[in-house]
Amino acid sequence: MASSTEENYLKSLYNLANVQGEVNLSELAASLQVSLPTANSMVKSLQKSGWVIYEKYKPLTLTKEGKKTAALIIRKHRLTEMFLVKVMNFGWEEVHEVAEQIEHIHAPKFFERMDQMLGFPTVDPHGSPIPDPQGKITPLSYTPLAHAKPGQHVQLAALTNSSTEFLEFLNSRKLSLGTQLTILSKESYDQSMVVSYAHHPSETLSEKVCERLLVRVLD
Amino acid sequence: MASSTEENYLKSLYNLANVQGEVNLSELAASLQVSLPTANSMVKSLQKSGWVIYEKYKPLTLTKEGKKTAALIIRKHRLTEMFLVKVMNFGWEEVHEVAEQIEHIHAPKFFERMDQMLGFPTVDPHGSPIPDPQGKITPLSYTPLAHAKPGQHVQLAALTNSSTEFLEFLNSRKLSLGTQLTILSKESYDQSMVVSYAHHPSETLSEKVCERLLVRVLD
DNA sequence: CAAATTTGTTAGAATAGTCTAACTTTGTAA
DNA sequence: TTACAAAGTTAGACTATTCTAACAAATTTG
Ligand SMILES: [Mn+2]
Ligand SMILES: [Mn+2]
Ligand SMILES: [Mn+2]
Ligand SMILES: [Mn+2]
């Protein structure tokens, strides 16, 4: 059984895994806000437990078991976030910190019951996919708003970043998942976009924001 | 900030405190299932933190701060149990283990929201009082069923023991909080009682059971 | 390529929480 | 009031998780 600490390491490794599925020790240490030697020693111990493949000076890879364990923690995290938003009426900007703790609760039935009460959701409040009970995850293929063309109609489907500040920015603009946008224009100088949506006839979004908004193209 | 381990020690000290408010180290160690030296060293550290009054070879007492901290953890525990039963449809015999973990979550708003969704309950699913947000607890004054007299009408109000086995026994007899009982007779040989209640014209309850059932006398 | 920089490793130490073995104090009972 | 038992303490050790300082390997740059 993984400790909370180990679970957080596995989760970071899973989330950091890029195309190669490889992660540098430095990235891992930075993401968990621990020193390099701390990450180094934990990685060795995760290897002993069979969750990580590690060779001196080489990048890290999760084993099959490690990936599954990580995915199941992410499942608990995202189900919790959905539960907090849908059942307990939290805002999407308030749920991450609580979920960061509740994901470590060992009580299968607790999460099964959440899942059931929520009607077996497939995405969390930020549009990220919820791994299934076997740890399988269906990656969603949305487009960054930044890639959309003027004149297109799109619907906000997910975010590539769910920091509290970003979520509060979206709240301030009344942007939420499902919001339908029309792209009015794109400024070629700074890649900012002018969009319109319900009660907002013209809103300018910076490139940074447009990169972080994932949309479903409607036409 | 107390660690989960420290919180469990405070909670045990609080629950073990007898009339004098004093607890022996052995009781504490037994209740937490740790060795005597483990409890001894933790007690010293709780003293350093100002939660416990301790002198070599003397019984232990919680400080005012220690009592409040303990009561607030118990509050989280009992609110959680109530939430699991009322909102998430768990049985009263299933909630203790989960609450034992969730009581350590640091997220005031999470518990405030539970409280609100539950309509600010004053007792948990086993009839134990829920401390208020200031850590104040209103002790309930119920009578053990064992003290009731034949002919009396009583209502099941709380339990002095909430072990899974006992709760499953009560489930098997369809006994739950609120059940109204009529005492038919008491066997002077073994102190067992014969009672009747909805759809149960005659049920015999052992002395052990009668001691653990707390009732409100209706007439 | 050699130097500089970044990345990763090792050594050594600290804290929290736990244990067993050995010993001491306190309380009980003959 | 001594003797035994129960309760409590100390010493020493172990694992988990973390750190800083010192050093080494790998990578990038001029
Ligand atoms: Mn999250
Ligand atoms: Mn976490
Ligand atoms: Mn309980
Ligand atoms: Mn607990």
Short mmCIF file of C-alpha atoms (C1' of nucleotides) and ligand atoms in Angstrom, two decimals:
data_model
loop_
_atom_site.label_atom_id
_atom_site.label_comp_id
_atom_site.label_asym_id
_atom_site.label_seq_id
_atom_site.Cartn_x
_atom_site.Cartn_y
_atom_site.Cartn_z
CA MET A 1 0.00 0.00 0.00
CA ALA A 2 1.40 3.36 -1.01
CA SER A 3 1.68 6.08 1.63
CA SER A 4 0.16 9.50 0.89
CA THR A 5 3.63 10.73 0.10
CA GLU A 6 4.28 7.94 -2.36
CA GLU A 7 0.86 8.49 -3.91
CA ASN A 8 1.70 12.14 -4.51
CA TYR A 9 4.96 11.14 -6.19
CA LEU A 10 3.19 8.64 -8.44
CA LYS A 11 0.58 11.20 -9.36
CA SER A 12 3.22 13.79 -10.26
CA LEU A 13 5.14 11.27 -12.32
CA TYR A 14 1.94 10.36 -14.15
CA ASN A 15 0.99 13.95 -14.82
CA LEU A 16 4.49 14.99 -15.89
CA ALA A 17 4.99 12.07 -18.26
CA ASN A 18 5.43 13.62 -21.68
CA VAL A 19 5.22 11.91 -25.09
CA GLN A 20 8.05 9.51 -24.20
CA GLY A 21 6.43 8.84 -20.85
CA GLU A 22 9.73 9.99 -19.37
CA VAL A 23 10.25 12.45 -16.55
CA ASN A 24 13.38 14.18 -15.26
CA LEU A 25 14.20 14.10 -11.61
CA SER A 26 14.33 17.90 -11.53
CA GLU A 27 10.85 18.25 -12.94
CA LEU A 28 9.58 15.81 -10.36
CA ALA A 29 11.32 17.59 -7.50
CA ALA A 30 10.03 20.97 -8.70
CA SER A 31 6.50 19.71 -9.11
CA LEU A 32 6.44 18.30 -5.57
CA GLN A 33 8.39 21.20 -4.12
CA VAL A 34 11.04 19.00 -2.55
CA SER A 35 14.82 19.06 -2.92
CA LEU A 36 16.58 17.03 -5.58
CA PRO A 37 18.08 14.59 -3.05
CA THR A 38 14.66 14.03 -1.52
CA ALA A 39 13.15 13.18 -4.89
CA ASN A 40 16.18 11.04 -5.67
CA SER A 41 15.82 8.92 -2.59
CA MET A 42 12.07 8.56 -2.95
CA VAL A 43 12.49 7.47 -6.55
CA LYS A 44 14.83 4.72 -5.42
CA SER A 45 12.28 3.52 -2.96
CA LEU A 46 9.47 3.68 -5.54
CA GLN A 47 11.67 1.53 -7.72
CA LYS A 48 12.05 -1.03 -4.95
CA SER A 49 8.27 -1.16 -4.68
CA GLY A 50 8.02 -1.82 -8.42
CA TRP A 51 6.30 1.42 -9.40
CA VAL A 52 9.11 3.19 -11.18
CA ILE A 53 11.88 2.22 -13.58
CA TYR A 54 15.04 4.04 -12.68
CA GLU A 55 18.71 3.99 -13.64
CA LYS A 56 21.30 6.47 -12.46
CA TYR A 57 21.31 9.62 -14.56
CA LYS A 58 18.46 8.31 -16.72
CA PRO A 59 14.97 9.77 -16.93
CA LEU A 60 12.19 8.09 -14.94
CA THR A 61 9.35 5.93 -16.22
CA LEU A 62 6.36 4.53 -14.37
CA THR A 63 5.85 0.76 -14.56
CA LYS A 64 2.46 -0.60 -15.63
CA GLU A 65 1.58 -1.02 -11.94
CA GLY A 66 2.79 2.49 -11.18
CA LYS A 67 0.64 3.94 -13.93
CA LYS A 68 -2.43 2.13 -12.73
CA THR A 69 -1.90 3.15 -9.13
CA ALA A 70 -1.42 6.75 -10.20
CA ALA A 71 -4.50 6.71 -12.40
CA LEU A 72 -6.63 5.38 -9.57
CA ILE A 73 -5.51 8.20 -7.28
CA ILE A 74 -6.29 10.70 -10.02
CA ARG A 75 -9.67 9.03 -10.32
CA LYS A 76 -10.34 9.65 -6.62
CA HIS A 77 -9.11 13.24 -6.97
CA ARG A 78 -11.36 14.05 -9.91
CA LEU A 79 -14.41 12.25 -8.56
CA THR A 80 -13.96 14.23 -5.36
CA GLU A 81 -13.76 17.52 -7.24
CA MET A 82 -16.90 16.66 -9.15
CA PHE A 83 -18.66 15.68 -5.93
CA LEU A 84 -17.65 18.91 -4.23
CA VAL A 85 -18.98 20.97 -7.13
CA LYS A 86 -22.14 19.05 -8.01
CA VAL A 87 -23.27 17.75 -4.64
CA MET A 88 -21.76 20.17 -2.16
CA ASN A 89 -22.00 23.33 -4.24
CA PHE A 90 -18.37 24.37 -4.17
CA GLY A 91 -16.99 26.59 -6.92
CA TRP A 92 -14.61 24.95 -9.39
CA GLU A 93 -11.85 27.20 -8.07
CA GLU A 94 -12.23 25.88 -4.50
CA VAL A 95 -12.03 22.14 -4.93
CA HIS A 96 -8.46 21.23 -5.83
CA GLU A 97 -6.89 21.67 -2.39
CA VAL A 98 -9.55 19.59 -0.67
CA ALA A 99 -9.33 16.89 -3.34
CA GLU A 100 -5.56 16.84 -2.87
CA GLN A 101 -6.25 15.52 0.62
CA ILE A 102 -9.32 13.36 0.04
CA GLU A 103 -7.63 11.47 -2.82
CA HIS A 104 -5.61 9.67 -0.12
CA ILE A 105 -8.61 8.30 1.76
CA HIS A 106 -8.76 4.50 1.67
CA ALA A 107 -12.44 3.69 1.35
CA PRO A 108 -13.49 2.22 -2.01
CA LYS A 109 -17.16 2.40 -1.15
CA PHE A 110 -16.92 6.12 -0.43
CA PHE A 111 -15.74 6.84 -3.96
CA GLU A 112 -18.10 4.30 -5.52
CA ARG A 113 -20.96 6.09 -3.84
CA MET A 114 -19.76 9.46 -5.09
CA ASP A 115 -19.50 8.04 -8.59
CA GLN A 116 -23.02 6.67 -8.39
CA MET A 117 -24.50 9.88 -6.94
CA LEU A 118 -22.87 11.80 -9.78
CA GLY A 119 -24.20 9.44 -12.44
CA PHE A 120 -20.75 8.08 -13.38
CA PRO A 121 -19.22 11.26 -14.75
CA THR A 122 -16.41 11.06 -17.31
CA VAL A 123 -14.85 14.44 -16.71
CA ASP A 124 -14.07 16.56 -13.65
CA PRO A 125 -15.21 20.18 -13.09
CA HIS A 126 -12.26 21.44 -15.13
CA GLY A 127 -12.99 19.16 -18.07
CA SER A 128 -10.23 16.68 -17.31
CA PRO A 129 -11.12 13.03 -17.92
CA ILE A 130 -11.81 10.77 -14.92
CA PRO A 131 -9.96 7.44 -15.21
CA ASP A 132 -12.30 4.43 -15.06
CA PRO A 133 -12.25 2.01 -12.08
CA GLN A 134 -9.54 -0.02 -13.86
CA GLY A 135 -7.36 3.04 -14.22
CA LYS A 136 -8.00 3.38 -17.93
CA ILE A 137 -8.22 6.95 -19.15
CA THR A 138 -9.80 8.18 -22.37
CA PRO A 139 -7.81 11.18 -23.52
CA LEU A 140 -9.96 14.01 -24.74
CA SER A 141 -9.08 15.65 -28.01
CA TYR A 142 -10.00 19.29 -27.79
CA THR A 143 -8.45 22.24 -29.55
CA PRO A 144 -6.87 25.20 -27.81
CA LEU A 145 -9.03 28.25 -28.42
CA ALA A 146 -5.85 29.86 -29.72
CA HIS A 147 -6.05 27.60 -32.78
CA ALA A 148 -9.62 28.54 -33.66
CA LYS A 149 -10.34 30.82 -36.62
CA PRO A 150 -12.37 34.03 -36.70
CA GLY A 151 -15.98 33.29 -37.50
CA GLN A 152 -15.94 29.87 -35.86
CA HIS A 153 -18.39 28.86 -33.13
CA VAL A 154 -16.86 26.86 -30.32
CA GLN A 155 -17.83 25.56 -26.89
CA LEU A 156 -15.57 25.70 -23.86
CA ALA A 157 -14.81 22.07 -22.95
CA ALA A 158 -11.73 21.90 -20.74
CA LEU A 159 -8.68 23.72 -19.40
CA THR A 160 -4.99 22.95 -19.66
CA ASN A 161 -4.39 24.78 -16.40
CA SER A 162 -6.67 24.83 -13.39
CA SER A 163 -4.89 27.19 -11.02
CA THR A 164 -7.11 29.11 -8.67
CA GLU A 165 -6.04 32.39 -10.24
CA PHE A 166 -6.97 31.24 -13.74
CA LEU A 167 -10.30 29.86 -12.54
CA GLU A 168 -11.04 33.12 -10.77
CA PHE A 169 -10.18 35.01 -13.92
CA LEU A 170 -12.65 32.86 -15.85
CA ASN A 171 -15.28 33.44 -13.15
CA SER A 172 -14.77 37.19 -13.48
CA ARG A 173 -15.54 36.90 -17.20
CA LYS A 174 -18.46 34.53 -16.60
CA LEU A 175 -16.72 31.86 -18.64
CA SER A 176 -17.51 28.28 -17.65
CA LEU A 177 -17.46 24.84 -19.24
CA GLY A 178 -20.17 24.69 -21.88
CA THR A 179 -20.05 28.40 -22.69
CA GLN A 180 -20.48 28.89 -26.44
CA LEU A 181 -18.18 31.46 -28.02
CA THR A 182 -18.02 33.11 -31.39
CA ILE A 183 -14.54 34.15 -32.50
CA LEU A 184 -14.83 37.70 -33.78
CA SER A 185 -11.20 38.34 -34.59
CA LYS A 186 -7.62 37.50 -33.80
CA GLU A 187 -5.00 40.22 -33.35
CA SER A 188 -1.91 39.12 -35.26
CA TYR A 189 0.33 41.43 -33.23
CA ASP A 190 -0.11 39.69 -29.85
CA GLN A 191 -2.32 36.70 -30.79
CA SER A 192 -5.09 37.95 -28.53
CA MET A 193 -8.66 37.10 -29.58
CA VAL A 194 -11.89 38.99 -29.46
CA VAL A 195 -14.86 36.74 -28.74
CA SER A 196 -18.53 37.09 -27.95
CA TYR A 197 -20.80 34.95 -25.80
CA ALA A 198 -23.96 35.21 -23.69
CA HIS A 199 -24.30 38.78 -22.36
CA HIS A 200 -20.72 39.51 -23.43
CA PRO A 201 -20.87 40.98 -26.93
CA SER A 202 -17.12 41.59 -27.05
CA GLU A 203 -14.43 40.29 -24.75
CA THR A 204 -10.69 40.28 -25.46
CA LEU A 205 -8.70 37.24 -24.33
CA SER A 206 -4.90 37.23 -24.25
CA GLU A 207 -2.84 34.58 -26.03
CA LYS A 208 -1.98 33.04 -22.67
CA VAL A 209 -5.66 32.61 -21.87
CA CYS A 210 -6.51 31.31 -25.35
CA GLU A 211 -3.80 28.66 -25.07
CA ARG A 212 -5.31 27.41 -21.84
CA LEU A 213 -8.91 27.18 -22.98
CA LEU A 214 -9.73 23.93 -24.77
CA VAL A 215 -12.75 24.04 -27.02
CA ARG A 216 -15.02 21.82 -29.06
CA VAL A 217 -15.53 23.33 -32.51
CA LEU A 218 -19.25 23.56 -33.28
CA ASP A 219 -19.08 24.49 -36.95
CA MET B 1 -0.99 22.23 13.76
CA ALA B 2 -1.47 18.71 15.06
CA SER B 3 -0.50 15.78 12.83
CA SER B 4 -3.05 13.02 12.22
CA THR B 5 -1.22 10.91 14.76
CA GLU B 6 -1.35 13.63 17.38
CA GLU B 7 -5.02 14.22 16.60
CA ASN B 8 -5.76 10.56 17.23
CA TYR B 9 -3.97 10.73 20.58
CA LEU B 10 -5.91 13.83 21.61
CA LYS B 11 -9.16 12.21 20.59
CA SER B 12 -8.41 9.07 22.60
CA LEU B 13 -7.43 11.12 25.63
CA TYR B 14 -10.66 13.07 25.33
CA ASN B 15 -12.80 9.95 24.99
CA LEU B 16 -11.05 8.07 27.78
CA ALA B 17 -11.21 10.92 30.27
CA ASN B 18 -13.24 9.64 33.18
CA VAL B 19 -14.91 11.62 35.99
CA GLN B 20 -11.59 13.08 37.11
CA GLY B 21 -10.69 13.84 33.54
CA GLU B 22 -7.65 11.66 34.12
CA VAL B 23 -6.30 8.93 31.89
CA ASN B 24 -3.65 6.29 32.52
CA LEU B 25 -0.89 5.79 30.03
CA SER B 26 -1.82 2.11 29.69
CA GLU B 27 -5.39 2.90 28.78
CA LEU B 28 -4.17 5.34 26.19
CA ALA B 29 -1.69 2.89 24.72
CA ALA B 30 -4.31 0.14 24.62
CA SER B 31 -6.91 2.38 23.02
CA LEU B 32 -4.50 3.41 20.26
CA GLN B 33 -2.98 -0.04 19.94
CA VAL B 34 0.56 1.16 20.42
CA SER B 35 3.20 0.07 22.90
CA LEU B 36 3.59 1.76 26.26
CA PRO B 37 6.90 3.40 25.30
CA THR B 38 5.33 4.77 22.13
CA ALA B 39 2.49 6.33 24.07
CA ASN B 40 4.94 7.59 26.65
CA SER B 41 7.08 9.41 24.14
CA MET B 42 4.10 10.86 22.31
CA VAL B 43 2.63 12.13 25.56
CA LYS B 44 5.85 13.99 26.25
CA SER B 45 5.66 15.63 22.90
CA LEU B 46 1.97 16.52 23.37
CA GLN B 47 2.99 18.14 26.62
CA LYS B 48 5.62 20.21 24.82
CA SER B 49 2.92 21.38 22.44
CA GLY B 50 0.75 22.44 25.38
CA TRP B 51 -2.05 19.92 24.87
CA VAL B 52 -1.44 17.60 27.78
CA ILE B 53 -0.45 17.95 31.41
CA TYR B 54 1.98 15.24 32.34
CA GLU B 55 4.25 14.37 35.23
CA LYS B 56 6.21 11.15 35.54
CA TYR B 57 4.12 8.32 36.94
CA LYS B 58 1.06 10.57 37.20
CA PRO B 59 -2.16 10.18 35.18
CA LEU B 60 -2.66 12.39 32.13
CA THR B 61 -4.95 15.38 31.72
CA LEU B 62 -5.77 17.39 28.63
CA THR B 63 -5.21 21.14 28.84
CA LYS B 64 -8.03 23.51 27.87
CA GLU B 65 -6.44 23.82 24.42
CA GLY B 66 -6.07 20.05 24.17
CA LYS B 67 -9.73 19.53 25.02
CA LYS B 68 -10.86 22.03 22.44
CA THR B 69 -8.65 20.59 19.73
CA ALA B 70 -9.93 17.09 20.52
CA ALA B 71 -13.55 18.22 20.52
CA LEU B 72 -13.15 19.83 17.13
CA ILE B 73 -11.75 16.62 15.66
CA ILE B 74 -14.65 14.71 17.18
CA ARG B 75 -16.93 17.30 15.61
CA LYS B 76 -15.47 16.54 12.19
CA HIS B 77 -15.74 12.81 12.84
CA ARG B 78 -19.39 12.94 13.82
CA LEU B 79 -20.43 15.40 11.12
CA THR B 80 -18.78 13.08 8.62
CA GLU B 81 -20.64 10.06 9.94
CA MET B 82 -23.91 11.96 9.72
CA PHE B 83 -23.10 13.08 6.20
CA LEU B 84 -22.25 9.56 5.10
CA VAL B 85 -25.53 8.25 6.48
CA LYS B 86 -27.91 11.04 5.53
CA VAL B 87 -26.44 12.31 2.28
CA MET B 88 -24.52 9.33 0.93
CA ASN B 89 -26.81 6.57 2.17
CA PHE B 90 -24.31 4.55 4.13
CA GLY B 91 -25.48 2.28 6.93
CA TRP B 92 -24.64 3.40 10.49
CA GLU B 93 -22.39 0.35 10.79
CA GLU B 94 -20.24 1.40 7.82
CA VAL B 95 -19.28 4.95 8.64
CA HIS B 96 -16.84 4.88 11.53
CA GLU B 97 -13.76 3.69 9.63
CA VAL B 98 -14.20 6.27 6.89
CA ALA B 99 -14.82 9.06 9.43
CA GLU B 100 -11.67 7.98 11.25
CA GLN B 101 -9.78 9.12 8.16
CA ILE B 102 -11.85 12.10 7.04
CA GLU B 103 -11.69 13.69 10.50
CA HIS B 104 -8.07 14.59 9.68
CA ILE B 105 -8.87 16.58 6.53
CA HIS B 106 -7.97 20.26 6.88
CA ALA B 107 -10.74 22.10 5.08
CA PRO B 108 -13.06 24.10 7.31
CA LYS B 109 -15.42 24.89 4.47
CA PHE B 110 -15.86 21.21 3.67
CA PHE B 111 -17.22 20.52 7.14
CA GLU B 112 -19.22 23.76 7.28
CA ARG B 113 -20.93 22.71 4.08
CA MET B 114 -21.69 19.26 5.47
CA ASP B 115 -23.13 20.88 8.58
CA GLN B 116 -25.31 23.15 6.48
CA MET B 117 -26.50 20.38 4.16
CA LEU B 118 -27.45 18.34 7.22
CA GLY B 119 -29.34 21.22 8.82
CA PHE B 120 -26.88 21.63 11.72
CA PRO B 121 -27.40 18.28 13.41
CA THR B 122 -26.69 17.91 17.13
CA VAL B 123 -26.13 14.16 17.22
CA ASP B 124 -24.36 11.64 15.02
CA PRO B 125 -25.92 8.47 13.56
CA HIS B 126 -25.20 6.60 16.80
CA GLY B 127 -26.84 9.27 18.96
CA SER B 128 -23.58 10.78 20.21
CA PRO B 129 -23.60 14.58 20.51
CA ILE B 130 -21.75 16.65 17.91
CA PRO B 131 -19.56 19.34 19.55
CA ASP B 132 -20.40 22.86 18.35
CA PRO B 133 -17.93 24.89 16.22
CA GLN B 134 -16.34 26.22 19.41
CA GLY B 135 -15.75 22.69 20.68
CA LYS B 136 -18.52 22.89 23.26
CA ILE B 137 -20.39 19.68 23.79
CA THR B 138 -23.84 19.23 25.34
CA PRO B 139 -23.83 15.91 27.14
CA LEU B 140 -26.98 13.92 26.60
CA SER B 141 -28.67 12.38 29.59
CA TYR B 142 -30.28 9.16 28.55
CA THR B 143 -30.93 6.04 30.58
CA PRO B 144 -29.55 2.61 29.81
CA LEU B 145 -32.41 0.36 28.75
CA ALA B 146 -31.19 -1.98 31.51
CA HIS B 147 -32.49 0.53 34.08
CA ALA B 148 -35.99 0.71 32.63
CA LYS B 149 -38.89 -1.01 34.37
CA PRO B 150 -41.39 -3.50 32.94
CA GLY B 151 -44.39 -1.70 31.55
CA GLN B 152 -42.45 1.41 30.58
CA HIS B 153 -42.45 2.85 27.06
CA VAL B 154 -39.09 4.08 25.86
CA GLN B 155 -37.48 5.28 22.67
CA LEU B 156 -34.01 4.23 21.53
CA ALA B 157 -31.90 7.43 21.57
CA ALA B 158 -28.21 6.52 21.58
CA LEU B 159 -25.61 3.81 22.09
CA THR B 160 -22.73 3.50 24.55
CA ASN B 161 -20.88 1.30 22.09
CA SER B 162 -20.89 1.63 18.32
CA SER B 163 -18.81 -1.33 17.21
CA THR B 164 -19.67 -2.75 13.83
CA GLU B 165 -20.69 -6.06 15.41
CA PHE B 166 -23.10 -4.38 17.80
CA LEU B 167 -24.58 -2.24 15.03
CA GLU B 168 -25.01 -5.31 12.84
CA PHE B 169 -26.72 -7.07 15.71
CA LEU B 170 -29.13 -4.14 16.05
CA ASN B 171 -29.72 -4.19 12.28
CA SER B 172 -30.58 -7.87 12.48
CA ARG B 173 -33.25 -7.05 15.06
CA LYS B 174 -34.45 -4.02 13.10
CA LEU B 175 -33.58 -1.77 16.03
CA SER B 176 -32.60 1.78 15.11
CA LEU B 177 -32.54 5.20 16.76
CA GLY B 178 -36.10 6.33 17.34
CA THR B 179 -37.52 2.83 17.70
CA GLN B 180 -40.16 2.81 20.44
CA LEU B 181 -40.06 -0.15 22.80
CA THR B 182 -42.34 -1.48 25.45
CA ILE B 183 -40.62 -3.35 28.27
CA LEU B 184 -42.58 -6.56 28.78
CA SER B 185 -40.45 -8.13 31.49
CA LYS B 186 -37.04 -8.44 33.02
CA GLU B 187 -35.54 -11.79 33.92
CA SER B 188 -34.00 -11.45 37.36
CA TYR B 189 -31.75 -14.48 36.79
CA ASP B 190 -29.64 -12.99 33.95
CA GLN B 191 -31.02 -9.42 33.75
CA SER B 192 -32.16 -10.01 30.17
CA MET B 193 -35.26 -8.10 29.06
CA VAL B 194 -38.19 -9.01 26.88
CA VAL B 195 -39.40 -6.07 24.80
CA SER B 196 -41.84 -5.45 21.97
CA TYR B 197 -41.71 -2.95 19.13
CA ALA B 198 -42.99 -2.50 15.56
CA HIS B 199 -43.44 -5.92 13.96
CA HIS B 200 -41.55 -7.52 16.83
CA PRO B 201 -44.12 -8.60 19.42
CA SER B 202 -41.51 -10.23 21.65
CA GLU B 203 -37.73 -9.93 21.48
CA THR B 204 -35.30 -10.93 24.22
CA LEU B 205 -32.27 -8.69 24.77
CA SER B 206 -29.33 -9.76 26.91
CA GLU B 207 -28.05 -7.67 29.80
CA LYS B 208 -25.00 -6.71 27.73
CA VAL B 209 -27.26 -5.34 24.99
CA CYS B 210 -29.56 -3.55 27.45
CA GLU B 211 -26.57 -1.80 29.05
CA ARG B 212 -25.50 -0.47 25.67
CA LEU B 213 -28.84 0.87 24.53
CA LEU B 214 -29.62 4.36 25.81
CA VAL B 215 -33.23 5.32 25.86
CA ARG B 216 -35.53 8.25 26.42
CA VAL B 217 -38.37 7.27 28.76
CA LEU B 218 -41.71 8.17 27.19
CA ASP B 219 -43.99 7.56 30.14
"C1'" DC C 1 36.80 20.93 -27.64
"C1'" DA C 2 37.19 23.06 -23.07
"C1'" DA C 3 34.65 25.71 -19.86
"C1'" DA C 4 30.52 26.73 -17.74
"C1'" DT C 5 26.07 25.35 -16.41
"C1'" DT C 6 22.65 22.21 -15.27
"C1'" DT C 7 21.35 17.94 -13.51
"C1'" DG C 8 21.87 14.15 -10.56
"C1'" DT C 9 24.24 11.59 -6.65
"C1'" DT C 10 26.15 10.68 -2.11
"C1'" DA C 11 26.95 11.55 2.61
"C1'" DG C 12 25.36 12.93 6.76
"C1'" DA C 13 21.94 14.75 9.74
"C1'" DA C 14 17.20 15.84 11.58
"C1'" DT C 15 12.29 14.85 12.94
"C1'" DA C 16 8.17 11.90 13.58
"C1'" DG C 17 6.56 7.75 14.94
"C1'" DT C 18 7.17 3.22 16.16
"C1'" DC C 19 9.25 -1.03 18.37
"C1'" DT C 20 11.77 -4.42 21.98
"C1'" DA C 21 14.51 -5.15 25.97
"C1'" DA C 22 15.83 -3.79 30.31
"C1'" DC C 23 14.93 -1.36 34.29
"C1'" DT C 24 12.31 1.44 37.92
"C1'" DT C 25 8.41 2.97 40.41
"C1'" DT C 26 4.02 2.26 42.29
"C1'" DG C 27 0.44 -0.37 44.13
"C1'" DT C 28 -1.35 -4.81 46.11
"C1'" DA C 29 -1.41 -8.68 48.91
"C1'" DA C 30 0.31 -12.00 51.75
"C1'" DT D 1 6.45 -4.94 55.48
"C1'" DT D 2 8.48 -7.53 52.29
"C1'" DA D 3 7.40 -9.67 47.74
"C1'" DC D 4 5.04 -9.81 43.51
"C1'" DA D 5 2.57 -7.72 39.86
"C1'" DA D 6 1.25 -3.90 37.22
"C1'" DA D 7 2.36 0.37 35.30
"C1'" DG D 8 5.62 3.48 33.62
"C1'" DT D 9 10.34 4.89 32.00
"C1'" DT D 10 14.73 4.78 29.51
"C1'" DA D 11 17.86 3.27 26.06
"C1'" DG D 12 18.65 2.01 21.68
"C1'" DA D 13 17.19 0.85 17.21
"C1'" DC D 14 14.47 1.17 12.85
"C1'" DT D 15 11.69 3.22 8.86
"C1'" DA D 16 9.88 7.16 6.40
"C1'" DT D 17 10.60 11.62 4.82
"C1'" DT D 18 13.01 15.55 4.55
"C1'" DC D 19 17.11 18.74 4.40
"C1'" DT D 20 22.10 20.93 3.28
"C1'" DA D 21 26.74 20.48 1.69
"C1'" DA D 22 29.87 18.46 -1.26
"C1'" DC D 23 30.81 16.22 -5.31
"C1'" DA D 24 30.15 13.99 -10.03
"C1'" DA D 25 28.09 13.35 -14.52
"C1'" DA D 26 25.89 15.17 -18.44
"C1'" DT D 27 24.76 18.89 -21.31
"C1'" DT D 28 25.22 23.24 -23.35
"C1'" DT D 29 28.03 27.07 -25.10
"C1'" DG D 30 31.62 29.98 -26.76
MN MN E 1 -7.40 19.07 -9.14
MN MN E 2 -2.46 14.65 -2.57
MN MN E 3 -17.37 6.96 15.02
MN MN E 4 -8.52 9.17 13.01
#
